[in-house]
Short mmCIF file of C-alpha atoms in Angstrom, two decimals:
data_model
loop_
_atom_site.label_atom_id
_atom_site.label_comp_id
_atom_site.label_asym_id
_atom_site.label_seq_id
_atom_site.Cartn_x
_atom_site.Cartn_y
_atom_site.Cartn_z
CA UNK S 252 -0.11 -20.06 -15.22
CA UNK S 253 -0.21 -18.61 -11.65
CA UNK S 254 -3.80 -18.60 -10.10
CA UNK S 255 -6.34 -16.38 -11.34
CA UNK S 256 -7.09 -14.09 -8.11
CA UNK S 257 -10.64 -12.17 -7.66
CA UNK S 258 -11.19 -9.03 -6.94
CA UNK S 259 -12.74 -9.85 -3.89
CA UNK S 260 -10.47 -11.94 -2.30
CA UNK S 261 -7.47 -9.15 -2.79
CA UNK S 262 -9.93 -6.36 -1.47
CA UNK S 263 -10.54 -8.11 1.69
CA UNK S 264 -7.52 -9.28 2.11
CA UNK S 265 -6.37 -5.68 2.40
CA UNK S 266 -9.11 -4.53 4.24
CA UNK S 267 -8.37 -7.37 6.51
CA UNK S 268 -4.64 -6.44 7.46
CA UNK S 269 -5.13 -2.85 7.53
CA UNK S 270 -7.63 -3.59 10.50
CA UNK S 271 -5.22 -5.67 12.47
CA UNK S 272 -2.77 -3.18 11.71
CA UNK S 273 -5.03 -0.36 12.95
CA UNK S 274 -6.58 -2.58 16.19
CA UNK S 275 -2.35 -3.06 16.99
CA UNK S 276 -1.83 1.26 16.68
CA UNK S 277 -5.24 2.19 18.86
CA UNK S 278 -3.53 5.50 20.21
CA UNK S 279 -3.46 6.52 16.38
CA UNK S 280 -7.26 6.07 16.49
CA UNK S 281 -8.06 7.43 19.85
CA UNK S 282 -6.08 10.23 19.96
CA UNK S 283 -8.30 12.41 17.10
CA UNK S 284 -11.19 11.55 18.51
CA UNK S 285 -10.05 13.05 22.24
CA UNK S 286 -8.80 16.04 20.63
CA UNK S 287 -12.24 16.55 18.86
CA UNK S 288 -13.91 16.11 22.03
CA UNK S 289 -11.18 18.70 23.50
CA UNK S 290 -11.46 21.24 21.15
CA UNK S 291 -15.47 21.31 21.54
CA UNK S 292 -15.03 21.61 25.45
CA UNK S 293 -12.77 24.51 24.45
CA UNK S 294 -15.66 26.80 22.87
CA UNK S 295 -18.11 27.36 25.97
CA UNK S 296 -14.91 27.97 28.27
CA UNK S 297 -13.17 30.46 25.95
CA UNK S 298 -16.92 32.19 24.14
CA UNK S 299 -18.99 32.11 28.06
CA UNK S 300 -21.94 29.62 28.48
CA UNK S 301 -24.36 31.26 27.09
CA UNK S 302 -26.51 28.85 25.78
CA UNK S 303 -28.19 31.55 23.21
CA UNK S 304 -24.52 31.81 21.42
CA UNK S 305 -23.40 28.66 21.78
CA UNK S 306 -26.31 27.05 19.54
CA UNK S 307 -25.25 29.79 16.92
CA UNK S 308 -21.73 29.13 16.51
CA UNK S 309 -22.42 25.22 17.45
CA UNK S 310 -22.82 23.78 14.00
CA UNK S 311 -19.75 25.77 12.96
CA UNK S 312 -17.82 25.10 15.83
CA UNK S 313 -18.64 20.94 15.28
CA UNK S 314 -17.62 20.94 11.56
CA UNK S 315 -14.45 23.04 12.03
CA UNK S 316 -13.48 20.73 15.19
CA UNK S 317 -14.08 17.63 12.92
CA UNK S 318 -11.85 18.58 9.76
CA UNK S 319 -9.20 19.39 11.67
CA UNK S 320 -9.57 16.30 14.03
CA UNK S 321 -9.61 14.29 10.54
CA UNK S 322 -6.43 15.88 9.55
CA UNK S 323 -5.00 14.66 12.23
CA UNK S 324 -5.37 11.14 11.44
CA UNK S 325 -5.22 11.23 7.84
CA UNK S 326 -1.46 10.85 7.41
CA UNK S 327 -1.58 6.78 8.46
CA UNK S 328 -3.57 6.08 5.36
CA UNK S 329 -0.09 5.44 3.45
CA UNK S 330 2.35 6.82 5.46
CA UNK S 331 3.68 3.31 6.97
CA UNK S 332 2.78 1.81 3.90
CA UNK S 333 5.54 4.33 2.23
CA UNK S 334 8.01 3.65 4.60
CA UNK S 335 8.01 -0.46 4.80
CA UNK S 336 7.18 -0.91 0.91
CA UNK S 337 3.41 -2.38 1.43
CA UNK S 338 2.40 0.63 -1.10
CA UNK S 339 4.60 -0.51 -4.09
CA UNK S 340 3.33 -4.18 -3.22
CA UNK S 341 -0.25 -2.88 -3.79
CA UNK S 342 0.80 -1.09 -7.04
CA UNK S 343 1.83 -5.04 -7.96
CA UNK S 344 -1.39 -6.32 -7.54
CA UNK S 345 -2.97 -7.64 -10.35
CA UNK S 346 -6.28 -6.06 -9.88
CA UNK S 347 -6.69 -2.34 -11.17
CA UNK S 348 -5.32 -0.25 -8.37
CA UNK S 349 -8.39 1.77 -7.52
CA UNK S 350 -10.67 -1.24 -5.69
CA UNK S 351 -6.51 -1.35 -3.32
CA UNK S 352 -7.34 2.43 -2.94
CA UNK S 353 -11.65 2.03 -2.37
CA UNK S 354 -10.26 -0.72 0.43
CA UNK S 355 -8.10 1.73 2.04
CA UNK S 356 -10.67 4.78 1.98
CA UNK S 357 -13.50 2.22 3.26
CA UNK S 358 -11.19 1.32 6.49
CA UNK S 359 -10.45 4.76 6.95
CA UNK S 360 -13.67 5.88 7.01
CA UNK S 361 -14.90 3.17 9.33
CA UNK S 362 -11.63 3.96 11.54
CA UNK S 363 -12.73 7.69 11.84
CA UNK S 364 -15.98 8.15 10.96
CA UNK S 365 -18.14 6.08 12.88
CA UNK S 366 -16.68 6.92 16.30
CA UNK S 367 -17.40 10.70 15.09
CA UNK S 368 -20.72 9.87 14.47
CA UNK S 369 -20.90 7.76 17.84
CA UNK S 370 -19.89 10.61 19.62
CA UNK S 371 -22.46 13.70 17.61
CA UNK S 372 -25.22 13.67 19.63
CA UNK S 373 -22.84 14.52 22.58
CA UNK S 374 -20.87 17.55 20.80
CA UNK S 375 -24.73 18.98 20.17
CA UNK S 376 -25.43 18.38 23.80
CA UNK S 377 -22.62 20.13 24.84
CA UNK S 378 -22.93 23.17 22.53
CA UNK S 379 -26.99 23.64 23.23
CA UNK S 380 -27.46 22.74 20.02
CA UNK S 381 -31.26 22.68 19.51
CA UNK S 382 -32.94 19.15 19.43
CA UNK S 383 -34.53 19.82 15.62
CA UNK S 384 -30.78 20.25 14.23
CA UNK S 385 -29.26 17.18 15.75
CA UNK S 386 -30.57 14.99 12.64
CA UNK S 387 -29.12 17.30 9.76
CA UNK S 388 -26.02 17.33 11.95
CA UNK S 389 -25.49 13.65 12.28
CA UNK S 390 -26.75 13.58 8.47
CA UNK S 391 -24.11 15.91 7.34
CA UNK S 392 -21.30 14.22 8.97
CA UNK S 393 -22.61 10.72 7.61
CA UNK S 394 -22.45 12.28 4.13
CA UNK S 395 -19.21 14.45 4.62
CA UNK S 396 -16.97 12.00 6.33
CA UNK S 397 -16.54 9.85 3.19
CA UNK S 398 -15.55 13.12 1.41
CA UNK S 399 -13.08 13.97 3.86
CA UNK S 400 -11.56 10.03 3.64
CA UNK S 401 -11.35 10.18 -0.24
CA UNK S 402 -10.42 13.72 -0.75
CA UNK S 403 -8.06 13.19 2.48
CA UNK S 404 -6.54 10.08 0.88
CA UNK S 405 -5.34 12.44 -2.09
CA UNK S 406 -3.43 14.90 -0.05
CA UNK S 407 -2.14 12.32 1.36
CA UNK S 408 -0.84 10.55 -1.66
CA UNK S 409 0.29 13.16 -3.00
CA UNK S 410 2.52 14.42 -0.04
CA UNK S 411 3.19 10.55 1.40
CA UNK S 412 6.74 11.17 0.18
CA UNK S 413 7.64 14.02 1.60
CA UNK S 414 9.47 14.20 4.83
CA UNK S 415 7.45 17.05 6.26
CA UNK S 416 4.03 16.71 4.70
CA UNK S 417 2.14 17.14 7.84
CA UNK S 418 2.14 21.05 7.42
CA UNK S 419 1.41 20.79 4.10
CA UNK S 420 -1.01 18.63 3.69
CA UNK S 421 -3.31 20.96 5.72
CA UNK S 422 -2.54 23.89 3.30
CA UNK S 423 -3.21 21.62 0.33
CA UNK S 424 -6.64 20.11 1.88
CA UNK S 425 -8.31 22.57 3.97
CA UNK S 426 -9.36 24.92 1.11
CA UNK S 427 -10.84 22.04 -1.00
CA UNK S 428 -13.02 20.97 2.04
CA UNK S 429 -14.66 24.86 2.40
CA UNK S 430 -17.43 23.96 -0.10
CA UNK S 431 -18.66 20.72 2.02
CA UNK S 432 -18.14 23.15 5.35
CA UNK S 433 -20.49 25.84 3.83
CA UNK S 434 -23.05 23.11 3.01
CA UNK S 435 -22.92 21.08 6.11
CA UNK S 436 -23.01 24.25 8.16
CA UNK S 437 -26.18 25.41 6.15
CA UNK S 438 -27.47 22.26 6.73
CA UNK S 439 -27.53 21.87 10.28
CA UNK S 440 -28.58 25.91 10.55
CA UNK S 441 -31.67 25.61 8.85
CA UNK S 442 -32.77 22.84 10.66
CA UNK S 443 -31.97 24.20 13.93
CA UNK S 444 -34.34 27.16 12.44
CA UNK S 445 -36.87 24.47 11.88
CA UNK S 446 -36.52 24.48 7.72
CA UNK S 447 -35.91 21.38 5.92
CA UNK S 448 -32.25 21.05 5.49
CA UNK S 449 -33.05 18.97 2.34
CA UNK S 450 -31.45 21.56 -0.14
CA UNK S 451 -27.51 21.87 1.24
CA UNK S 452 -27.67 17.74 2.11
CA UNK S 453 -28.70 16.86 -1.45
CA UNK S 454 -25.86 19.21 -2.52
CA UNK S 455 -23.38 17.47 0.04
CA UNK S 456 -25.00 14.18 -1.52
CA UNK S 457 -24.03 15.47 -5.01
CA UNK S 458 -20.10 16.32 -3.23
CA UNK S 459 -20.23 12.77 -1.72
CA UNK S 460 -20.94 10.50 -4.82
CA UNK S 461 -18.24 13.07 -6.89
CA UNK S 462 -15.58 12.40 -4.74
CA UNK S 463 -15.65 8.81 -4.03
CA UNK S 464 -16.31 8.00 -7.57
CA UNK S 465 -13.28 10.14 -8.67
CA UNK S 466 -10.81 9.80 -6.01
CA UNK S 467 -9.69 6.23 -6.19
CA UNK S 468 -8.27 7.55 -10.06
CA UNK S 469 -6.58 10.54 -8.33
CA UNK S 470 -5.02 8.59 -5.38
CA UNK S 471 -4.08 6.08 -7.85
CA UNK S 472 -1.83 8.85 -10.08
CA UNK S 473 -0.57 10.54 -7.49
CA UNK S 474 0.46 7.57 -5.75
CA UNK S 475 2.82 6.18 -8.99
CA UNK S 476 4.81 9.06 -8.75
CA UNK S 477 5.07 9.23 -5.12
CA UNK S 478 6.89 5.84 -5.01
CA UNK S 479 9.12 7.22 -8.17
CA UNK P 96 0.54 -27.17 3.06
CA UNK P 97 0.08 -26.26 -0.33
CA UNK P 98 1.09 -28.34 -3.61
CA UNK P 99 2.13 -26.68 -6.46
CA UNK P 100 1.53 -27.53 -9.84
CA UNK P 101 3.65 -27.01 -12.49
CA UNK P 102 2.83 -24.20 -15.38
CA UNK P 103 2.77 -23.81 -18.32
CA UNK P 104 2.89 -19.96 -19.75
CA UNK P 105 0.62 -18.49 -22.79
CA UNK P 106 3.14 -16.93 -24.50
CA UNK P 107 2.26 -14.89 -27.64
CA UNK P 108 5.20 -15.15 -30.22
CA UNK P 109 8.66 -16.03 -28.70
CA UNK P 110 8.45 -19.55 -27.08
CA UNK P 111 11.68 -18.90 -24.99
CA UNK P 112 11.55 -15.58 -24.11
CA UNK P 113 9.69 -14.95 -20.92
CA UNK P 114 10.81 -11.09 -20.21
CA UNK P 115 12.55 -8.50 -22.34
CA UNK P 116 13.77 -5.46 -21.83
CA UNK P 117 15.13 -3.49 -24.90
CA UNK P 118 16.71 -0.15 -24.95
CA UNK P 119 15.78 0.68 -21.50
CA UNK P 120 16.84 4.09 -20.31
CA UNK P 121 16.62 5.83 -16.95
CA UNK P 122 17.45 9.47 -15.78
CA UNK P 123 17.42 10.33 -11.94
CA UNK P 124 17.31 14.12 -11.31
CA UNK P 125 20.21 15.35 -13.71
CA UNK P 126 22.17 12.46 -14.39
CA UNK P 127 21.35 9.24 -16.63
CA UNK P 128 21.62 6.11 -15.00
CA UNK P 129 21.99 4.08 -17.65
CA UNK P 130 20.75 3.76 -21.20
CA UNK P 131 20.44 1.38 -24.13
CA UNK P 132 20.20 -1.44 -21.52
CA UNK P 133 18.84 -4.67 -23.10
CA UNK P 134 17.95 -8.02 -20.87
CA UNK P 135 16.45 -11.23 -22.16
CA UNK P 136 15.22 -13.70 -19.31
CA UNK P 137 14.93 -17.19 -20.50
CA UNK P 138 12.75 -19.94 -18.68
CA UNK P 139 15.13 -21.64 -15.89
CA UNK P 140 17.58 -18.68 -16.02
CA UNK P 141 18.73 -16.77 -13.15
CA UNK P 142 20.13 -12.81 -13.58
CA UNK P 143 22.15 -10.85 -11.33
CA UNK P 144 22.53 -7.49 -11.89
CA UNK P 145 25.66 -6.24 -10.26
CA UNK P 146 27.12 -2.66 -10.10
CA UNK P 147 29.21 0.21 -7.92
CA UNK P 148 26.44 1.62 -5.73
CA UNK P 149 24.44 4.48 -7.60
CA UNK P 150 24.83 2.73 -10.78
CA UNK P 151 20.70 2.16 -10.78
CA UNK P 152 20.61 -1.43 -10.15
CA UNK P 153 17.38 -0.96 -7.81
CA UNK P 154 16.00 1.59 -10.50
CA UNK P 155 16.39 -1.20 -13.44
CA UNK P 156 14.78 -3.37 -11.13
CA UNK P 157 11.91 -1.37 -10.22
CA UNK P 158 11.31 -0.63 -14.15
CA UNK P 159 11.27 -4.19 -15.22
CA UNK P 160 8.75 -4.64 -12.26
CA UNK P 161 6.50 -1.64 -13.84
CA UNK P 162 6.67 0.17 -10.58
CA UNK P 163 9.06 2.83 -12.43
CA UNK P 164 8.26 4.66 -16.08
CA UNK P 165 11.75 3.93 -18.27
CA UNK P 166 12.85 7.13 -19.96
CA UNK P 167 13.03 5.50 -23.29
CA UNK P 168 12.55 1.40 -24.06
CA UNK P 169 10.20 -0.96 -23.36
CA UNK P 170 9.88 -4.10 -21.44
CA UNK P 171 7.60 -7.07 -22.76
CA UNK P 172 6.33 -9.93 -20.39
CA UNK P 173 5.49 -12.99 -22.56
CA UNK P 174 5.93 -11.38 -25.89
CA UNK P 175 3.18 -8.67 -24.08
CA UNK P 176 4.17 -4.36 -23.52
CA UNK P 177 3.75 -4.57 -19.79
CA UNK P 178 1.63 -1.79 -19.16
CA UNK P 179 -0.32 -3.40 -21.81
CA UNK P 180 -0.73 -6.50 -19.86
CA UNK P 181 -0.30 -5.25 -16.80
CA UNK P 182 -2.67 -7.46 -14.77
CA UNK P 183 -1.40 -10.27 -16.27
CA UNK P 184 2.16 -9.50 -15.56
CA UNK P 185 1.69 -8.89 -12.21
CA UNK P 186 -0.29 -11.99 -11.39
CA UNK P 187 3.07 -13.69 -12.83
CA UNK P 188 5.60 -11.49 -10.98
CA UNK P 189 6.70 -11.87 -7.38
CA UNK P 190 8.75 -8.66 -6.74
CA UNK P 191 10.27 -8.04 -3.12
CA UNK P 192 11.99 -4.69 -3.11
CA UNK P 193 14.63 -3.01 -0.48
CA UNK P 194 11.96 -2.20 1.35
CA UNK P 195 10.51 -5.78 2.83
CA UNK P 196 7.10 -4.41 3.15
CA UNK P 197 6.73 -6.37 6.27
CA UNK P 198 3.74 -4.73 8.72
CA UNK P 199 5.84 -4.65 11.78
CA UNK P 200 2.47 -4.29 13.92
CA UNK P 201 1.51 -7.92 12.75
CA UNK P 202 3.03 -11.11 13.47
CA UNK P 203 4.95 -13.76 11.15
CA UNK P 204 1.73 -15.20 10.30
CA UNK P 205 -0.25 -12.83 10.20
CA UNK P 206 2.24 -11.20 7.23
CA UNK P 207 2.08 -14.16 5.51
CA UNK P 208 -1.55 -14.34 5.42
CA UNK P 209 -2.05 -11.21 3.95
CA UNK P 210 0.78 -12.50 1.15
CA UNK P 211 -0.67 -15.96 0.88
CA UNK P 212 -4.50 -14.48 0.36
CA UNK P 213 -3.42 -12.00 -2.57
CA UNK P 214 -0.60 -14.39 -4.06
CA UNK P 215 -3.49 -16.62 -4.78
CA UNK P 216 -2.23 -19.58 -2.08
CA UNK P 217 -4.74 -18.89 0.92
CA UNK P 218 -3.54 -20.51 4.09
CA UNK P 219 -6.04 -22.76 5.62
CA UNK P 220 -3.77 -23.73 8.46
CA UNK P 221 -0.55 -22.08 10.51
CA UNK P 222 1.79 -22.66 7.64
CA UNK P 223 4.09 -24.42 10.78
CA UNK P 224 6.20 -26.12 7.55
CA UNK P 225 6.93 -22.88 6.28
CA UNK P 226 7.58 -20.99 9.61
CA UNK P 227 10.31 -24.05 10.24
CA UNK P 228 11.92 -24.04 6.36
CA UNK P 229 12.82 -20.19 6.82
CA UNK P 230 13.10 -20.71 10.08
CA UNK P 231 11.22 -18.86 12.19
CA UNK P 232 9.41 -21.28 14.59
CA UNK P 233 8.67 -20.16 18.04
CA UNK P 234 8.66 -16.57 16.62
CA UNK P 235 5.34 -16.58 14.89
CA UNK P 236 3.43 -14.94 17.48
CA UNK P 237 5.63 -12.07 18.29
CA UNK P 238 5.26 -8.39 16.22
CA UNK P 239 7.81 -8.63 13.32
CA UNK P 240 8.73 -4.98 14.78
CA UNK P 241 10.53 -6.84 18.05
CA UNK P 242 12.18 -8.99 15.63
CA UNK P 243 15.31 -9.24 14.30
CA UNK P 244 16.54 -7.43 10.70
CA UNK P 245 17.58 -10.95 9.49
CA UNK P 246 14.21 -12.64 10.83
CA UNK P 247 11.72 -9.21 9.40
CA UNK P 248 13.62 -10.57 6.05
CA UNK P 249 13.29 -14.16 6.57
CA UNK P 250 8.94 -13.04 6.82
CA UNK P 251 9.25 -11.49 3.88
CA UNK P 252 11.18 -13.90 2.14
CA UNK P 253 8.62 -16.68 2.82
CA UNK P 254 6.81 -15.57 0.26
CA UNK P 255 8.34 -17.33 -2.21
CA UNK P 256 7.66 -20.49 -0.62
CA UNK P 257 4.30 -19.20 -1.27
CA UNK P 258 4.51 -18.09 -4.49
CA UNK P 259 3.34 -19.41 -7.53
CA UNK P 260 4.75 -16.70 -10.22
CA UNK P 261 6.87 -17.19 -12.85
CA UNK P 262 9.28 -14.30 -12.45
CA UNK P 263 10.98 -13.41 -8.77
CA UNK P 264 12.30 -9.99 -9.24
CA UNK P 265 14.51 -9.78 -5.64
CA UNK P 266 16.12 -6.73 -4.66
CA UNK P 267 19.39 -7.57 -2.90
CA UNK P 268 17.35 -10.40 -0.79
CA UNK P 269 20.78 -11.42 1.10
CA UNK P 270 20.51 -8.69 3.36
CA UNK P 271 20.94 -9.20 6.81
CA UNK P 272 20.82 -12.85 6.32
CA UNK P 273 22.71 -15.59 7.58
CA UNK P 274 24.79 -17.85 6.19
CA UNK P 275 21.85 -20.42 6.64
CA UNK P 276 19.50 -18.11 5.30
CA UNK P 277 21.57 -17.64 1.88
CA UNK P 278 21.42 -21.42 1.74
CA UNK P 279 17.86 -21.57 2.02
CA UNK P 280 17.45 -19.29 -0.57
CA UNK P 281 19.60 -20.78 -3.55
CA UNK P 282 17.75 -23.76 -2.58
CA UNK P 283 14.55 -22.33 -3.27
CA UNK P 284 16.33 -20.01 -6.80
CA UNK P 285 16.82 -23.77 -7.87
CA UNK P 286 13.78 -25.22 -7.15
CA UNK P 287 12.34 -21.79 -8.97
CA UNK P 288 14.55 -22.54 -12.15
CA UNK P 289 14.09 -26.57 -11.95
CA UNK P 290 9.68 -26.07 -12.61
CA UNK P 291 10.92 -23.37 -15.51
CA UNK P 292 10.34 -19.90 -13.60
CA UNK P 293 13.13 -17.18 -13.60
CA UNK P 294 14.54 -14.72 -11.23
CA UNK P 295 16.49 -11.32 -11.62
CA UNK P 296 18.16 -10.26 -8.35
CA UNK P 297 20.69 -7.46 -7.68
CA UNK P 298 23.32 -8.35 -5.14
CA UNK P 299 26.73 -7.33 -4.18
CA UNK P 300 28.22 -10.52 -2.93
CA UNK P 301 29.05 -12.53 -6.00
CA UNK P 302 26.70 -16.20 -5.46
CA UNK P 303 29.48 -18.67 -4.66
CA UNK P 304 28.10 -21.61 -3.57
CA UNK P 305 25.01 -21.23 -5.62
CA UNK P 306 23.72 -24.79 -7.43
CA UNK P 307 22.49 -23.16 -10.65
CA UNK P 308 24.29 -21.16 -13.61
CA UNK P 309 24.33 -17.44 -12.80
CA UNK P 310 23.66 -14.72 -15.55
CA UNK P 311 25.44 -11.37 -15.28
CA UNK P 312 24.05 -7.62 -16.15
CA UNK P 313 26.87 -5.38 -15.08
CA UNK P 314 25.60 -1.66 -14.81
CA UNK P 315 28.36 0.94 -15.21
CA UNK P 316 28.40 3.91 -12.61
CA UNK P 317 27.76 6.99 -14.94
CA UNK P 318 29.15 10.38 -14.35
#
């Protein structure tokens, strides 16, 4: 009988490689960050510096920035995995796929996440954003980011085997995000108004817990018939 | 390095039988593949599955491995539907595909880490015995992306010096290798066979050479 293995032990051994991996490909992590911090820099040069506009459009402006930043990096979440067969090796595991999928949503969100949330309190500096909002704002992007990971992670399953899915994984992703935009948004613009943004977080909460808990199921599907 | 004991397999029903595939049929696109396929792998027996190119020899493969639906059959693992057992299949099946799924960011031993932790064999030291039986000593520090095709297969081929599973389902494993390498490996198919394991493999070169009886599935190329 071949050894019993733990759930544990094949979780972290994934989570384990897939940080190497990711520490040997830094350029891959760097790069959406700088183009965040790019497209931010953009706003005041191409609106004026007006610091009266730039707090209004600033929560806007920092949520838009960061989806499209995350698209950027979403693709490596099984894209080499695809190509060099480490995806139909985790199908062959013999725990249930969806704790292979939770490991690889967990190290993308630690990839890409916490150097966005690092780097918030500079974005609100830089767009004037007023002082009371720059809580709710680093509150919405702790509670979005793990929506944008697991949603993310099945756009890209689904397109993984497609030679061109860039393109359309943006089509296929960007509409389902406009929900947790409108909330986060809300969020940070009643705060900055000095309401509680309690109301839109607990929503983005409610978003949060959906997603994770149904994703790994998702990914899982749409992965078996991408490696078909 | 690791010791290996030998197994023994629950098997529910048929004693002798360790995989079977009955009636399996496959359609890519428009065309069928194949149909009405049957295979019975016995304890100690090795299977090649030999065909023109296009016949579906990778497809079969990748069915009996679960990884592909069958368009009509079923394949049983120990008397067990595998998608019934799947866990338990898979913690008895070593597959390696066409695609080696070796990271080429990561190093020789840091591949077979990763292979030893979830094939339940944890390395507690550089597996240096291993590195030198497949032979890739002196090149376990390097990226397996600066390394050769032949040596990226040799990585992933280690695994079966690591592996503890019943059933090696092998995807043309020759590839790229030398004639050292082949060696190596019907070594290692006997050694497989000897402790009562089995392996299905698809390859084009017929095994001369090979130390152990060699049991043929010839697809047809359908039109």
């Amino acid at each position: 009988m071949a050894t019993r293995l733990s759930i544990r032990t094949q979780v972290l051994a994934i989570i384990r490689r897939d940080f190497r991996v990711a520490m040997r490909q830094r350029s891959d992590l760097v790069n959406p960050i700088l183009f965040l911090l790019v497209v931010v820099t953009l706003f005041p040069l191409g609106i004026g510096p007006e610091p009266a506009t730039l707090a209004r459009i600033a929560p806007g402006v920092i949520w838009v920035s960061a989806l499209l930043s995350a698209l950027l990096g979403l693709e490596r979440l099984f894209r080499d995995d695809f190509s060099d067969g480490a995806l139909e090796q985790m199908l062959l595991m013999p725990m249930a796929v969806e704790w292979a999928v939770i490991a690889k949503i967990v190290v993308h969100w630690l990839l890409t996440a916490v150097p966005l949330l690092i780097l918030a309190p500079l974005l609100a500096l830089l767009l004037n954003l007023p002082g009371e909002a720059w809580g709710a704002l680093w509150l919405s992007l702790l509670l979005g980011t793990p929506v944008l990971s697991s949603i993310g992670a099945i756009g890209v399953a689904l397109t993984v085997s497609l030679n061109k899915g860039g393109a359309l994984l943006s089509l296929l992703l960007l509409p389902l995000l406009i929900p947790l935009l409108i909330f986060a948004t809300a969020a940070v613009e009643t705060a900055a108004t000095g309401l509680s943004p309690a109301g839109p977080l607990a929503l983005m909460a409610a978003i949060t817990v959906l997603a994770l808990v149904l994703s790994p199921y998702a990914v899982h599907a749409a992965l078996r018939v991408s490696v078909n | 390095m690791v010791t290996y004991r030998p197994f023994s397999i629950a098997v529910r029903g048929a004693m002798t039988t360790l995989l079977e595939a009955e009636g399996i049929m496959s359609v890519r696109g428009e065309r069928t593949l194949f149909e009405n396929l049957n295979l019975c792998v016995k304890p100690g027996e090795l299977w090649q599955v030999q065909g023109p190119n296009g016949a579906g020899k990778s497809s079969f493969l990748r069915i009996v491995a679960g990884l592909l639906p069958a368009q009509a059959g079923e394949v049983r693992f120990a008397g067990e539907l595998i998608q019934h057992g799947r866990s338990n299949y898979h913690s008895n099946l070593l597959f390696i595909g066409h695609k080696a799924a070796v990271k080429a960011e990561l190093t020789a031993i840091e591949n077979l880490e990763f292979y030893a932790a979830i094939q339940g064999q944890p390395l507690t030291a550089p597996p240096y015995e291993l590195l030198e039986r497949v032979g890739l000593v002196g090149l376990e520090d390097i990226p397996a992306q600066r390394l050769s095709a032949g040596q990226q297969r040799r990585i992933a081929l280690a695994r079966l010096w690591l592996s503890n599973a019943n059933l090696w389902i092998l995807d043309e494993p020759f590839t790229s290798l030398d004639v050292a390498g082949i060696a190596m490996l019907h070594e290692r198919f006997a050694w497989q066979l000897a402790r009562g394991g089995a392996v299905i493999l698809t390859s084009h070169q017929a095994l001369d050479n090979i130390p152990v009886a060699v049991n043929m599935l010839t697809l047809e190329y359908q039109h």
